[in-house]
mmCIF file of C-alpha atoms and ligand atoms in Angstrom:
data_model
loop_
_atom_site.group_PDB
_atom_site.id
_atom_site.type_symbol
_atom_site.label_atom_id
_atom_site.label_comp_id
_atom_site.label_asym_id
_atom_site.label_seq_id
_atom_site.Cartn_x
_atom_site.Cartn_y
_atom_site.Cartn_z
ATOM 1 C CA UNK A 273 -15.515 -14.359 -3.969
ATOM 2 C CA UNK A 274 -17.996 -13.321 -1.272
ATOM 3 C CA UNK A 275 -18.249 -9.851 0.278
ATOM 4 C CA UNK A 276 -16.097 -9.495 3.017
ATOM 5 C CA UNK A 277 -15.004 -6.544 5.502
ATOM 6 C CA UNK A 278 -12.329 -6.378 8.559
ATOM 7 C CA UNK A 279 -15.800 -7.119 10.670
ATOM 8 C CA UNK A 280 -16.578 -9.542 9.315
ATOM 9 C CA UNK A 281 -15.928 -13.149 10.962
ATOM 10 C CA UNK A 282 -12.905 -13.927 9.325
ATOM 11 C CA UNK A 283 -11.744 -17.797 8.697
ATOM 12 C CA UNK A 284 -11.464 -19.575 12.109
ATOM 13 C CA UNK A 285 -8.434 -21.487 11.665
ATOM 14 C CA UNK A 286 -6.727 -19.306 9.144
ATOM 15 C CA UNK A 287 -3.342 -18.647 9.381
ATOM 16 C CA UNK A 288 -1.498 -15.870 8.307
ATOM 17 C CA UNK A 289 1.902 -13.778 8.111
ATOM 18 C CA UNK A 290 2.160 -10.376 7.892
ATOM 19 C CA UNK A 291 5.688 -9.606 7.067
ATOM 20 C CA UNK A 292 6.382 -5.572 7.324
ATOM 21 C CA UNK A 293 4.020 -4.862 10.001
ATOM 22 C CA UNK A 294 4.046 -1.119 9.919
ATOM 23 C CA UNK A 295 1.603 1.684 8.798
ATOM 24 C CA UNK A 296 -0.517 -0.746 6.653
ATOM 25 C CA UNK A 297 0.691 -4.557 7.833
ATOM 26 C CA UNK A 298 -0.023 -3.672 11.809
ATOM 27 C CA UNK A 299 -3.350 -2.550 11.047
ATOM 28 C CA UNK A 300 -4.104 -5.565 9.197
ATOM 29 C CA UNK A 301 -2.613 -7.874 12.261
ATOM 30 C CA UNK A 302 -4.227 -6.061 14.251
ATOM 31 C CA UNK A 303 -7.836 -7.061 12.357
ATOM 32 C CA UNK A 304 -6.822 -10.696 11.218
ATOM 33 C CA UNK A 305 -6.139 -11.242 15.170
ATOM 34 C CA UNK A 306 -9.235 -9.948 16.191
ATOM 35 C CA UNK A 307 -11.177 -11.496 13.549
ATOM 36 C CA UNK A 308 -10.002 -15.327 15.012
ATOM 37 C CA UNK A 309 -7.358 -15.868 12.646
ATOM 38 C CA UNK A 310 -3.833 -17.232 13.691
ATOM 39 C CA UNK A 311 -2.274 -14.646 12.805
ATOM 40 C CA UNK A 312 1.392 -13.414 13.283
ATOM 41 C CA UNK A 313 4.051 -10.649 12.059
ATOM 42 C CA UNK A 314 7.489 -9.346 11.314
ATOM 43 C CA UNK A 315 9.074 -6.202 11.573
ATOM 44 C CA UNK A 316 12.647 -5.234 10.990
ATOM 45 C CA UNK A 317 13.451 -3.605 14.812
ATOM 46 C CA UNK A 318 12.897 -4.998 17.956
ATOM 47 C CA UNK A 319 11.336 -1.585 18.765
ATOM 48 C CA UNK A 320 8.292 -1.876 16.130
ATOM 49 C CA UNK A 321 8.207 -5.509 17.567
ATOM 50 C CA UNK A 322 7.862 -4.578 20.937
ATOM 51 C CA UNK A 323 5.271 -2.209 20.654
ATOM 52 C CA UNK A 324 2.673 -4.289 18.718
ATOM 53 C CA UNK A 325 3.463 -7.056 21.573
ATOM 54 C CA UNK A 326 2.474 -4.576 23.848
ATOM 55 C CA UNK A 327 -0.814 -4.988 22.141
ATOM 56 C CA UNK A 328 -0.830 -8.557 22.458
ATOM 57 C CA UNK A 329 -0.260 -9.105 18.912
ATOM 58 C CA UNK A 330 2.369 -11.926 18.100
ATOM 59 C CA UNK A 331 5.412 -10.116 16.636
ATOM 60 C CA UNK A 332 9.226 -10.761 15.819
ATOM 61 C CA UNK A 333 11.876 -9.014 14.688
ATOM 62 C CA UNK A 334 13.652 -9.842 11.884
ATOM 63 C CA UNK A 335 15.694 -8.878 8.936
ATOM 64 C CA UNK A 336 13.948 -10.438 5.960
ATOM 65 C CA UNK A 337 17.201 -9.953 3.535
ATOM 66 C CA UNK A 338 19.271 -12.129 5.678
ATOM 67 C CA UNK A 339 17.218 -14.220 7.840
ATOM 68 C CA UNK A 340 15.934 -17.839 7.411
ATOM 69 C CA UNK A 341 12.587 -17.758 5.573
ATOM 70 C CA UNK A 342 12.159 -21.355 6.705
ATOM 71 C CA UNK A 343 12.493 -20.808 10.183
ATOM 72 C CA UNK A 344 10.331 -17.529 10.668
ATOM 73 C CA UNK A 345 7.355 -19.409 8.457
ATOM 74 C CA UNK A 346 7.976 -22.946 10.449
ATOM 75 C CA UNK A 347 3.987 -23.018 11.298
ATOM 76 C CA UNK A 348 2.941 -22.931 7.529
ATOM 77 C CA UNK A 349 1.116 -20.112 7.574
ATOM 78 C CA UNK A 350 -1.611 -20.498 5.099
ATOM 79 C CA UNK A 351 -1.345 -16.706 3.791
ATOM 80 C CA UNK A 352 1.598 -14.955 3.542
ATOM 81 C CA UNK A 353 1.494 -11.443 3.377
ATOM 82 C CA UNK A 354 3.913 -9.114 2.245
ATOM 83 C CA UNK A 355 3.799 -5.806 3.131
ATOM 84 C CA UNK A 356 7.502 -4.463 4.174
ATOM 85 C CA UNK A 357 8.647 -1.536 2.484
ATOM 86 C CA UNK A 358 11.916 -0.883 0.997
ATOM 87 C CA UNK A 359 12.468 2.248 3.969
ATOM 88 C CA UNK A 360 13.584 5.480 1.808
ATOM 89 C CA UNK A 361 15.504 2.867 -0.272
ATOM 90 C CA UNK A 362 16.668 2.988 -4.417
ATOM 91 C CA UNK A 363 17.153 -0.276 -6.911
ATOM 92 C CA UNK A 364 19.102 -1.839 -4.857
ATOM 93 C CA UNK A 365 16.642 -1.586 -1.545
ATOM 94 C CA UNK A 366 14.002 -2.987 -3.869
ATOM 95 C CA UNK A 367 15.497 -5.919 -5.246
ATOM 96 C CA UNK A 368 16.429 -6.794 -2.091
ATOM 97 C CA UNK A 369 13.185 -6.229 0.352
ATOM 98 C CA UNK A 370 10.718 -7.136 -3.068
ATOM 99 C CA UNK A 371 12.152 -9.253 -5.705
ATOM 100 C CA UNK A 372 14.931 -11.249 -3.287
ATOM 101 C CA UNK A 373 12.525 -12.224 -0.459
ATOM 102 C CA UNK A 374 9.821 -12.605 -2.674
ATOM 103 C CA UNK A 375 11.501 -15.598 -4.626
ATOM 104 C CA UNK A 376 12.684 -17.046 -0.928
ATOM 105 C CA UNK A 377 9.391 -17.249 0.267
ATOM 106 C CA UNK A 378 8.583 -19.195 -3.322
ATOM 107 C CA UNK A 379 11.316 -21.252 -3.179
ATOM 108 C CA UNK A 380 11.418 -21.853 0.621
ATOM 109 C CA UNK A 381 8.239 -22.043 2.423
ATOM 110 C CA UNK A 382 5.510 -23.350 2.209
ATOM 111 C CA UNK A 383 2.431 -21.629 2.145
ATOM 112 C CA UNK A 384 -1.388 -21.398 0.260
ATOM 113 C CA UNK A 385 -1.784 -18.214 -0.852
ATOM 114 C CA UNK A 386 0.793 -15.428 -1.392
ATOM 115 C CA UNK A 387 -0.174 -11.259 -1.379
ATOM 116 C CA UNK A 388 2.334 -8.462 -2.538
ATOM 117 C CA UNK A 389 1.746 -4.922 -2.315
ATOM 118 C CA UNK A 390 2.651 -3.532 -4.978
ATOM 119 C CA UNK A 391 1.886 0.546 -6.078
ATOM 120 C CA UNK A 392 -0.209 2.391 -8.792
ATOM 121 C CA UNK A 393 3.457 3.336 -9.296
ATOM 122 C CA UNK A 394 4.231 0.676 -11.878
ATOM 123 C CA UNK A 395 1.891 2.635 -14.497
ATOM 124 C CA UNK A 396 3.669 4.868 -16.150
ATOM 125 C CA UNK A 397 0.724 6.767 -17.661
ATOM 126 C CA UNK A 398 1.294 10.702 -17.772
ATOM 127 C CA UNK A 399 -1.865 11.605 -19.764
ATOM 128 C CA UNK A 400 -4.459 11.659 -17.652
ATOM 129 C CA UNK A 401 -5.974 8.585 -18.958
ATOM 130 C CA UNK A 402 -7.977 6.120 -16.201
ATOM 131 C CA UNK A 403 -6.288 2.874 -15.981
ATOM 132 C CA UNK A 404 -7.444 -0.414 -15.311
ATOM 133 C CA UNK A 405 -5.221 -3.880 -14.309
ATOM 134 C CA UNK A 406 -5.110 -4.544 -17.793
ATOM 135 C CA UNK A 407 -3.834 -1.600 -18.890
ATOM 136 C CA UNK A 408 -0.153 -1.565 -19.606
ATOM 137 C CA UNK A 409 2.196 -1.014 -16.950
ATOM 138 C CA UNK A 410 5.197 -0.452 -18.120
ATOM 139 C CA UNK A 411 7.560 1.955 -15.203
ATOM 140 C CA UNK A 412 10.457 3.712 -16.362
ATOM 141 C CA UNK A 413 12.608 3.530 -13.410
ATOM 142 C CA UNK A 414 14.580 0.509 -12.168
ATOM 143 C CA UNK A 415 12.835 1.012 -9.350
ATOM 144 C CA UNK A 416 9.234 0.023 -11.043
ATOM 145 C CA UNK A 417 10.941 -2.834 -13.441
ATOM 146 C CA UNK A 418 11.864 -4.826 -10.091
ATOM 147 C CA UNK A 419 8.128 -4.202 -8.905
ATOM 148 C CA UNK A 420 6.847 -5.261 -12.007
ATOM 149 C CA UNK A 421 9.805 -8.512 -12.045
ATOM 150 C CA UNK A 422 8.388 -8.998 -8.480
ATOM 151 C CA UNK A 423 4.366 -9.099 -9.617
ATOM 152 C CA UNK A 424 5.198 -11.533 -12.386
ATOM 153 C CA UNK A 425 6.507 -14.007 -9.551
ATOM 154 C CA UNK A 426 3.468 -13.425 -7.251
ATOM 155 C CA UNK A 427 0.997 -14.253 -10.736
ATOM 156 C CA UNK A 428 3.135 -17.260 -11.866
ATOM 157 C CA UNK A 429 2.282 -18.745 -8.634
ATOM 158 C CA UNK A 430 -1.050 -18.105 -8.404
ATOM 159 C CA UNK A 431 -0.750 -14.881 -5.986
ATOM 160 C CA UNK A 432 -2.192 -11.832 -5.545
ATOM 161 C CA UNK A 433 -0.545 -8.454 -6.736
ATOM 162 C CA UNK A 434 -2.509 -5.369 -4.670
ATOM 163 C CA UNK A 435 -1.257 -1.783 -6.137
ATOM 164 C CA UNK A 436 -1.748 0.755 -3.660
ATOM 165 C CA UNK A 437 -2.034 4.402 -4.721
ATOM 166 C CA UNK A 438 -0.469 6.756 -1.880
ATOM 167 C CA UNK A 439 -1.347 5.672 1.578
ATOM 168 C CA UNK A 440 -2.144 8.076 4.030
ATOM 169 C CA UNK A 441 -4.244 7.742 7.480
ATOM 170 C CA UNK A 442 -3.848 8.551 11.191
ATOM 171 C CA UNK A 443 -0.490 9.757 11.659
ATOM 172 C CA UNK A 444 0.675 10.328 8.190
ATOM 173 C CA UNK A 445 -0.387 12.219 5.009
ATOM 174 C CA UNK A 446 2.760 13.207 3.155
ATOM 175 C CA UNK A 447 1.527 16.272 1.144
ATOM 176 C CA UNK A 448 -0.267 17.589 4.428
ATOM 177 C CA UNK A 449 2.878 17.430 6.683
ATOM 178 C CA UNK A 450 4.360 19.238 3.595
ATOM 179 C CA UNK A 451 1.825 21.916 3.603
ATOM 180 C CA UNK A 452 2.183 21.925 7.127
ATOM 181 C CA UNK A 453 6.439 22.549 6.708
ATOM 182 C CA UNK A 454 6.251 25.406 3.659
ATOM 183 C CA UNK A 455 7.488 22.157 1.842
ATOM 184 C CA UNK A 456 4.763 21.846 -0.700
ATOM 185 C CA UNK A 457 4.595 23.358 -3.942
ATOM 186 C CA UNK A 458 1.907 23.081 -6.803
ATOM 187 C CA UNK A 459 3.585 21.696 -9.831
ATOM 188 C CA UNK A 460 3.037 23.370 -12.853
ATOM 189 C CA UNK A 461 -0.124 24.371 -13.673
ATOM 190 C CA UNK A 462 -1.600 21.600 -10.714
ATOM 191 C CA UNK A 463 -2.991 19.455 -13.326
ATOM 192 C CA UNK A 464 -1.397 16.435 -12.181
ATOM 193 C CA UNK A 465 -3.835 13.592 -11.281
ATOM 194 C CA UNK A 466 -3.296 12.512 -7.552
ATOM 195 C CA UNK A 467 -4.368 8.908 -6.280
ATOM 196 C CA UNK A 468 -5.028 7.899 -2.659
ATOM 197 C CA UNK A 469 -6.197 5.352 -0.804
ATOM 198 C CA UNK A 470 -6.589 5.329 3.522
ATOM 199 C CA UNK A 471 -4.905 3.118 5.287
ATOM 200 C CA UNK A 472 -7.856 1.379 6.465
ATOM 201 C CA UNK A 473 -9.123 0.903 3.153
ATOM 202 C CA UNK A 474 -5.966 -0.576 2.165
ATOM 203 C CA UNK A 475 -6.484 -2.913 4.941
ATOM 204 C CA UNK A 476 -10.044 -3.922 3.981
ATOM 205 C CA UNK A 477 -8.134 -4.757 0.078
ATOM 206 C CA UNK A 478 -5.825 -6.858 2.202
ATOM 207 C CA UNK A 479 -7.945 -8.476 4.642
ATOM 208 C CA UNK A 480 -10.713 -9.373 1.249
ATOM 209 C CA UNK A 481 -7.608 -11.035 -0.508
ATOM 210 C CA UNK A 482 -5.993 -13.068 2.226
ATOM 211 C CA UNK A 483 -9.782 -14.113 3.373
ATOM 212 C CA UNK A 484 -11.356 -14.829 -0.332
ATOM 213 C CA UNK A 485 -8.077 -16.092 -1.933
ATOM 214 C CA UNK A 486 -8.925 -14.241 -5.059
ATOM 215 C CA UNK A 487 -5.602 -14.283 -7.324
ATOM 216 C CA UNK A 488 -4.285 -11.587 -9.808
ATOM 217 C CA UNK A 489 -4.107 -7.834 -9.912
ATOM 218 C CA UNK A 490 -6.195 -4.899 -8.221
ATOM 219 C CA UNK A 491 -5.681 -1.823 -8.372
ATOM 220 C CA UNK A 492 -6.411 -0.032 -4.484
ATOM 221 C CA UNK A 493 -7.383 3.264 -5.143
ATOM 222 C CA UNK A 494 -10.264 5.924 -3.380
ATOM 223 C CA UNK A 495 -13.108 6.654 -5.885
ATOM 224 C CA UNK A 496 -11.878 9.861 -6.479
ATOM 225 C CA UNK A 497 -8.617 10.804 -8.229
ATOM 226 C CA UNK A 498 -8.156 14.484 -8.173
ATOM 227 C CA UNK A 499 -5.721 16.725 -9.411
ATOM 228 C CA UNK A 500 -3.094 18.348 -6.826
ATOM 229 C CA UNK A 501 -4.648 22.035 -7.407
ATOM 230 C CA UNK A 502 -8.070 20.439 -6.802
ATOM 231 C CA UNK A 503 -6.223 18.685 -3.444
ATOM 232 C CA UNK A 504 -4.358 21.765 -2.198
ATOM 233 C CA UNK A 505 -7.507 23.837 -2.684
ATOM 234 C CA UNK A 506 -9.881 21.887 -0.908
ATOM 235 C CA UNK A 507 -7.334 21.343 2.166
ATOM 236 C CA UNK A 508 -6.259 25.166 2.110
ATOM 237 C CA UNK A 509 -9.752 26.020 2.545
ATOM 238 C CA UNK A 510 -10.323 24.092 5.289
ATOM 239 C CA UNK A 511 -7.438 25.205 7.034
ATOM 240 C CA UNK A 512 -7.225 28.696 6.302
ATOM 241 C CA UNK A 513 -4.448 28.474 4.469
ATOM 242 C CA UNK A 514 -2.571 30.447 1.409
ATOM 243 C CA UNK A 515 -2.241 28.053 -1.842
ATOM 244 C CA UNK A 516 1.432 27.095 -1.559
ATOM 245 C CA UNK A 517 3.509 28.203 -4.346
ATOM 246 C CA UNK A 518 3.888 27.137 -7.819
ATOM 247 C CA UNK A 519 7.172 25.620 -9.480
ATOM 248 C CA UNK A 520 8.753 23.862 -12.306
ATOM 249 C CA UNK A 521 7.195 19.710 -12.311
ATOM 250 C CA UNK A 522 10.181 17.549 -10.684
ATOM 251 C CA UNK A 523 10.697 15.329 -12.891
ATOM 252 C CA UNK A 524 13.184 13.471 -10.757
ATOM 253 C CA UNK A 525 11.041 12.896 -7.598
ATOM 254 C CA UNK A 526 11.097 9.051 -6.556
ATOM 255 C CA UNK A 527 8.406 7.642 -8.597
ATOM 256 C CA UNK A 528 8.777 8.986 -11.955
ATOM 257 C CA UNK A 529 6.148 12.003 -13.257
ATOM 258 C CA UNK A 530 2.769 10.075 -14.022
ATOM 259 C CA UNK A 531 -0.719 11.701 -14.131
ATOM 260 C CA UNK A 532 -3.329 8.819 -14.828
ATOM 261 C CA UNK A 533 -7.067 7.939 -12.787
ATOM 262 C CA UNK A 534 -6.523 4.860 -11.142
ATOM 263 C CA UNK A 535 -9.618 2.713 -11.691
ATOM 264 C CA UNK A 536 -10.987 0.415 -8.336
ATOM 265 C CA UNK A 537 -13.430 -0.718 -10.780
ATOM 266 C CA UNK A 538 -12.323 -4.662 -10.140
ATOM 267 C CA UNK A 539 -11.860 -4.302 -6.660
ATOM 268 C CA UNK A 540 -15.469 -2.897 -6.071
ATOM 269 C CA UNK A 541 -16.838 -5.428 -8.359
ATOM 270 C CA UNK A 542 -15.281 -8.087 -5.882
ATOM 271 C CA UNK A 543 -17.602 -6.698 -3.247
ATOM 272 C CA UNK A 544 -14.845 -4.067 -1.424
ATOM 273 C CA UNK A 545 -15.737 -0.466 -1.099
ATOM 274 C CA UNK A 546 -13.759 2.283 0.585
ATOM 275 C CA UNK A 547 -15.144 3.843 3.929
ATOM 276 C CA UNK A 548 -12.911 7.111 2.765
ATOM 277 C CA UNK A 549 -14.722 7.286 -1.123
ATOM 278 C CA UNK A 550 -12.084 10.604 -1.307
ATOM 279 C CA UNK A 551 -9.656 12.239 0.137
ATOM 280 C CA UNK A 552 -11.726 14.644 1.679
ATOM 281 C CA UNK A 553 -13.158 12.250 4.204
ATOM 282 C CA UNK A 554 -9.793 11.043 5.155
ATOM 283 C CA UNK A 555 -8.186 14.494 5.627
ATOM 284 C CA UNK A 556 -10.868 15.798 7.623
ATOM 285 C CA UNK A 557 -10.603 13.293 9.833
ATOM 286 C CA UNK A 558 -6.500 14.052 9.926
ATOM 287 C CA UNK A 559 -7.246 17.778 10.267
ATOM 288 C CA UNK A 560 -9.914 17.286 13.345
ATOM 289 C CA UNK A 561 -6.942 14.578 14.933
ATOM 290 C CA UNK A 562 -4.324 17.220 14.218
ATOM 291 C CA UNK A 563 -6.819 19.880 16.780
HETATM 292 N N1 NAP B 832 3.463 4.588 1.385
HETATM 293 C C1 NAP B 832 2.811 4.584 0.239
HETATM 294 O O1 NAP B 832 2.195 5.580 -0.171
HETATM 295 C C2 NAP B 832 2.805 3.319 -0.602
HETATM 296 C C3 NAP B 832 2.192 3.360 -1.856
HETATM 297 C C4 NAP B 832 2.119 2.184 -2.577
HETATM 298 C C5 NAP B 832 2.635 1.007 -2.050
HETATM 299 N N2 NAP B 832 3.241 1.000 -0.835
HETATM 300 C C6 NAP B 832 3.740 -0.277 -0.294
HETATM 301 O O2 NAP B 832 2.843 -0.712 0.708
HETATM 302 C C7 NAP B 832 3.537 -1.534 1.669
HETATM 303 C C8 NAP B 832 3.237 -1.083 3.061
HETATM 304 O O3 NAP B 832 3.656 0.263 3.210
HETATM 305 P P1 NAP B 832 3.729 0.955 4.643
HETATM 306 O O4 NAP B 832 3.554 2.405 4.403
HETATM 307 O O5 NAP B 832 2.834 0.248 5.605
HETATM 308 O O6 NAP B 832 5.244 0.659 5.051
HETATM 309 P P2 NAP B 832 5.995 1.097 6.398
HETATM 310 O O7 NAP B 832 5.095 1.873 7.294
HETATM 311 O O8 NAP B 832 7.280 1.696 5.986
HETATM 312 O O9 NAP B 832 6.245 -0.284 7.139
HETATM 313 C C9 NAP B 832 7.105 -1.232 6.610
HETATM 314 C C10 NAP B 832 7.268 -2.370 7.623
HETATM 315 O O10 NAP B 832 8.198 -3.287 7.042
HETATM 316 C C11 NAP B 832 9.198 -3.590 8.005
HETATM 317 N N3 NAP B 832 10.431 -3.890 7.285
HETATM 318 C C12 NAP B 832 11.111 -3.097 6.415
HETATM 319 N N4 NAP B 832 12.211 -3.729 5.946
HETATM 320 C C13 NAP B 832 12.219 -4.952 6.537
HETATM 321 C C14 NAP B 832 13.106 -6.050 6.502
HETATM 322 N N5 NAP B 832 14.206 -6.026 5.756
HETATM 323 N N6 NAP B 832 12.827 -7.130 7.281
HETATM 324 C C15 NAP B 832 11.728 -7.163 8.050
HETATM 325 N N7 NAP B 832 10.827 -6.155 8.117
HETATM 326 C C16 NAP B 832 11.080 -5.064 7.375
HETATM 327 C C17 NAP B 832 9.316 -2.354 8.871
HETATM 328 O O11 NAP B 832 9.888 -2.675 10.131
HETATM 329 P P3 NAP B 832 10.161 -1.542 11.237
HETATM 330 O O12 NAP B 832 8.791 -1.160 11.777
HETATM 331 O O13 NAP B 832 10.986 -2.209 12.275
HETATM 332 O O14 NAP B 832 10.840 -0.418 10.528
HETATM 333 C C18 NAP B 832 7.846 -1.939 8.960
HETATM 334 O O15 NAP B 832 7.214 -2.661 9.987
HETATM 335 C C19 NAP B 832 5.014 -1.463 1.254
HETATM 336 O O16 NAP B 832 5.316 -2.588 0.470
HETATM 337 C C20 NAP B 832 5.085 -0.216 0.410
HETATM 338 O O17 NAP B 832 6.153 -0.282 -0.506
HETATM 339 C C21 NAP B 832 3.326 2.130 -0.093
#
């Protein structure tokens, strides 16, 4: 595999579909497009679809669950990208949107080179440890066993698994719009680990898979896990803020309690390297948007 940014060239005569073409998969249109590949989407409204047409990007709408794979891939794209979320959705959201379309796209159409993103969710790790892609990953919810199920399918065919830690970018940082609300609490004593990764970082991990065809699994993290005291600190400071308050860990929230240091090691080695090395970078830029 060769270096490779969003700048870069791209593959003249590349295809590709990006199915879920929101925060992170219309971003990544967006750069296949302008780097000369064929490149097309899908999004689930007609209202996402008509405003990335507006951009002159080449969009439809359609419901992956329930539409006809065969049809919406009919020009054989040569990557397939799939990058739809499961909305605020449980199990049942994620078997659908992950595992169900995942093996219809397998079984149905015909393509070179399949990409999942998948989430630093799927390790389960709650020491603090750093983990790597061969770490085990071994989820505790249902939620994480169909992500895992789905990764399996994406290897066995020669695919490429990308876990994402928490995506945030113009627009959207969950923990600052929390801040922002009184929502946010420190759990604990803070010492959770916290892993991020921009959204156009994301889309550099993205564009470097679909461009180099490199199968497997890697991880798509910042350089710089920190803990959630560290991250509230930093980002109180800056906007002359009070710490918010503490309170008991949630143990129930969405993705299960983990703590671990997500390692980009294999990703970097591959030639990628984040523009946003920590969150810092990223959130100033948010806070100086925000005015
Ligand atoms: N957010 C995170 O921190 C995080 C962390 C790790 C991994 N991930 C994963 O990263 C991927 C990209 O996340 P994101 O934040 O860019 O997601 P997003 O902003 O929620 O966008 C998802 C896109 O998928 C489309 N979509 C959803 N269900 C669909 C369906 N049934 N048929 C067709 N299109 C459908 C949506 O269409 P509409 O625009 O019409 O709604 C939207 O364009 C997802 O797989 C997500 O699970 C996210």
């Amino acid at each position: 595999m060769t270096k490779q940014t969003p700048s870069s060239p791209g593959a003249p005569g590349r295809s590709a579909l990006v199915i879920g073409c929101g925060f992170v998969g219309a971003q990544l249109l967006r750069n296949l497009s302008r780097s000369g590949w064929k490149a097309s989407g899908i999004t689930l409204s007609e209202s996402s679809a008509d405003a990335l047409r507006s951009e002159g990007l080449e969009v439809v709408a359609a419901d992956l669950r329930i539409s006809d794979l065969r049809a919406l891939t009919k020009n054989d794209p040569s990557v397939v990208v799939h990058c739809a979320s499961s909305g605020k959705g449980g199990a049942v959201a994620y078997r659908e949107t992950f595992l169900e379309v995942t093996t219809r796209l397998i079984q149905d159409t015909n393509f070179e080179h399949l990409i999942f993103t998948g989430s630093t969710s799927v390790y389960a790790q709650a020491d603090g440890s750093l983990v790597t892609e061969t770490d085990s990953a071994e989820p505790e919810r249902e939620t994480g066993k169909i992500l895992r199920e789905t990764e399996e399918l994406v290897l066995a065919h020669q695919g490429t698994v990308l876990r994402l830690a928490g995506i945030y970018g113009p627009g959207r940082c969950v923990p600052l719009e929390k801040l922002l609300s009184g929502e946010a609490v420190v759990e604990g004593d803070g010492e959770r680990i916290m892993n991020s990764i921009h959204r156009d970082d994301a889309v550099s991990a993205l564009y470097l898979a679909a461009a180099n065809r490199c199968p497997g699994i890697f991880n798509v993290a910042d350089n710089t896990p920190v803990t959630q005291l560290e991250w509230f600190r930093w980002v109180c400071t800056r906007l002359g803020r009070p710490l918010p308050p503490s309170a008991p860990r949630n143990l129930n929230r969405k993705r299960a309690w983990t703590s671990k240091r997500v390692s980009n090691a294999k990703l970097r080695s591959m030639g990628w390297s984040p523009v946003y090395p920590s969150f810092r970078e990223g959130l100033e830029e948010l806070i100086i948007e925000r005015g």
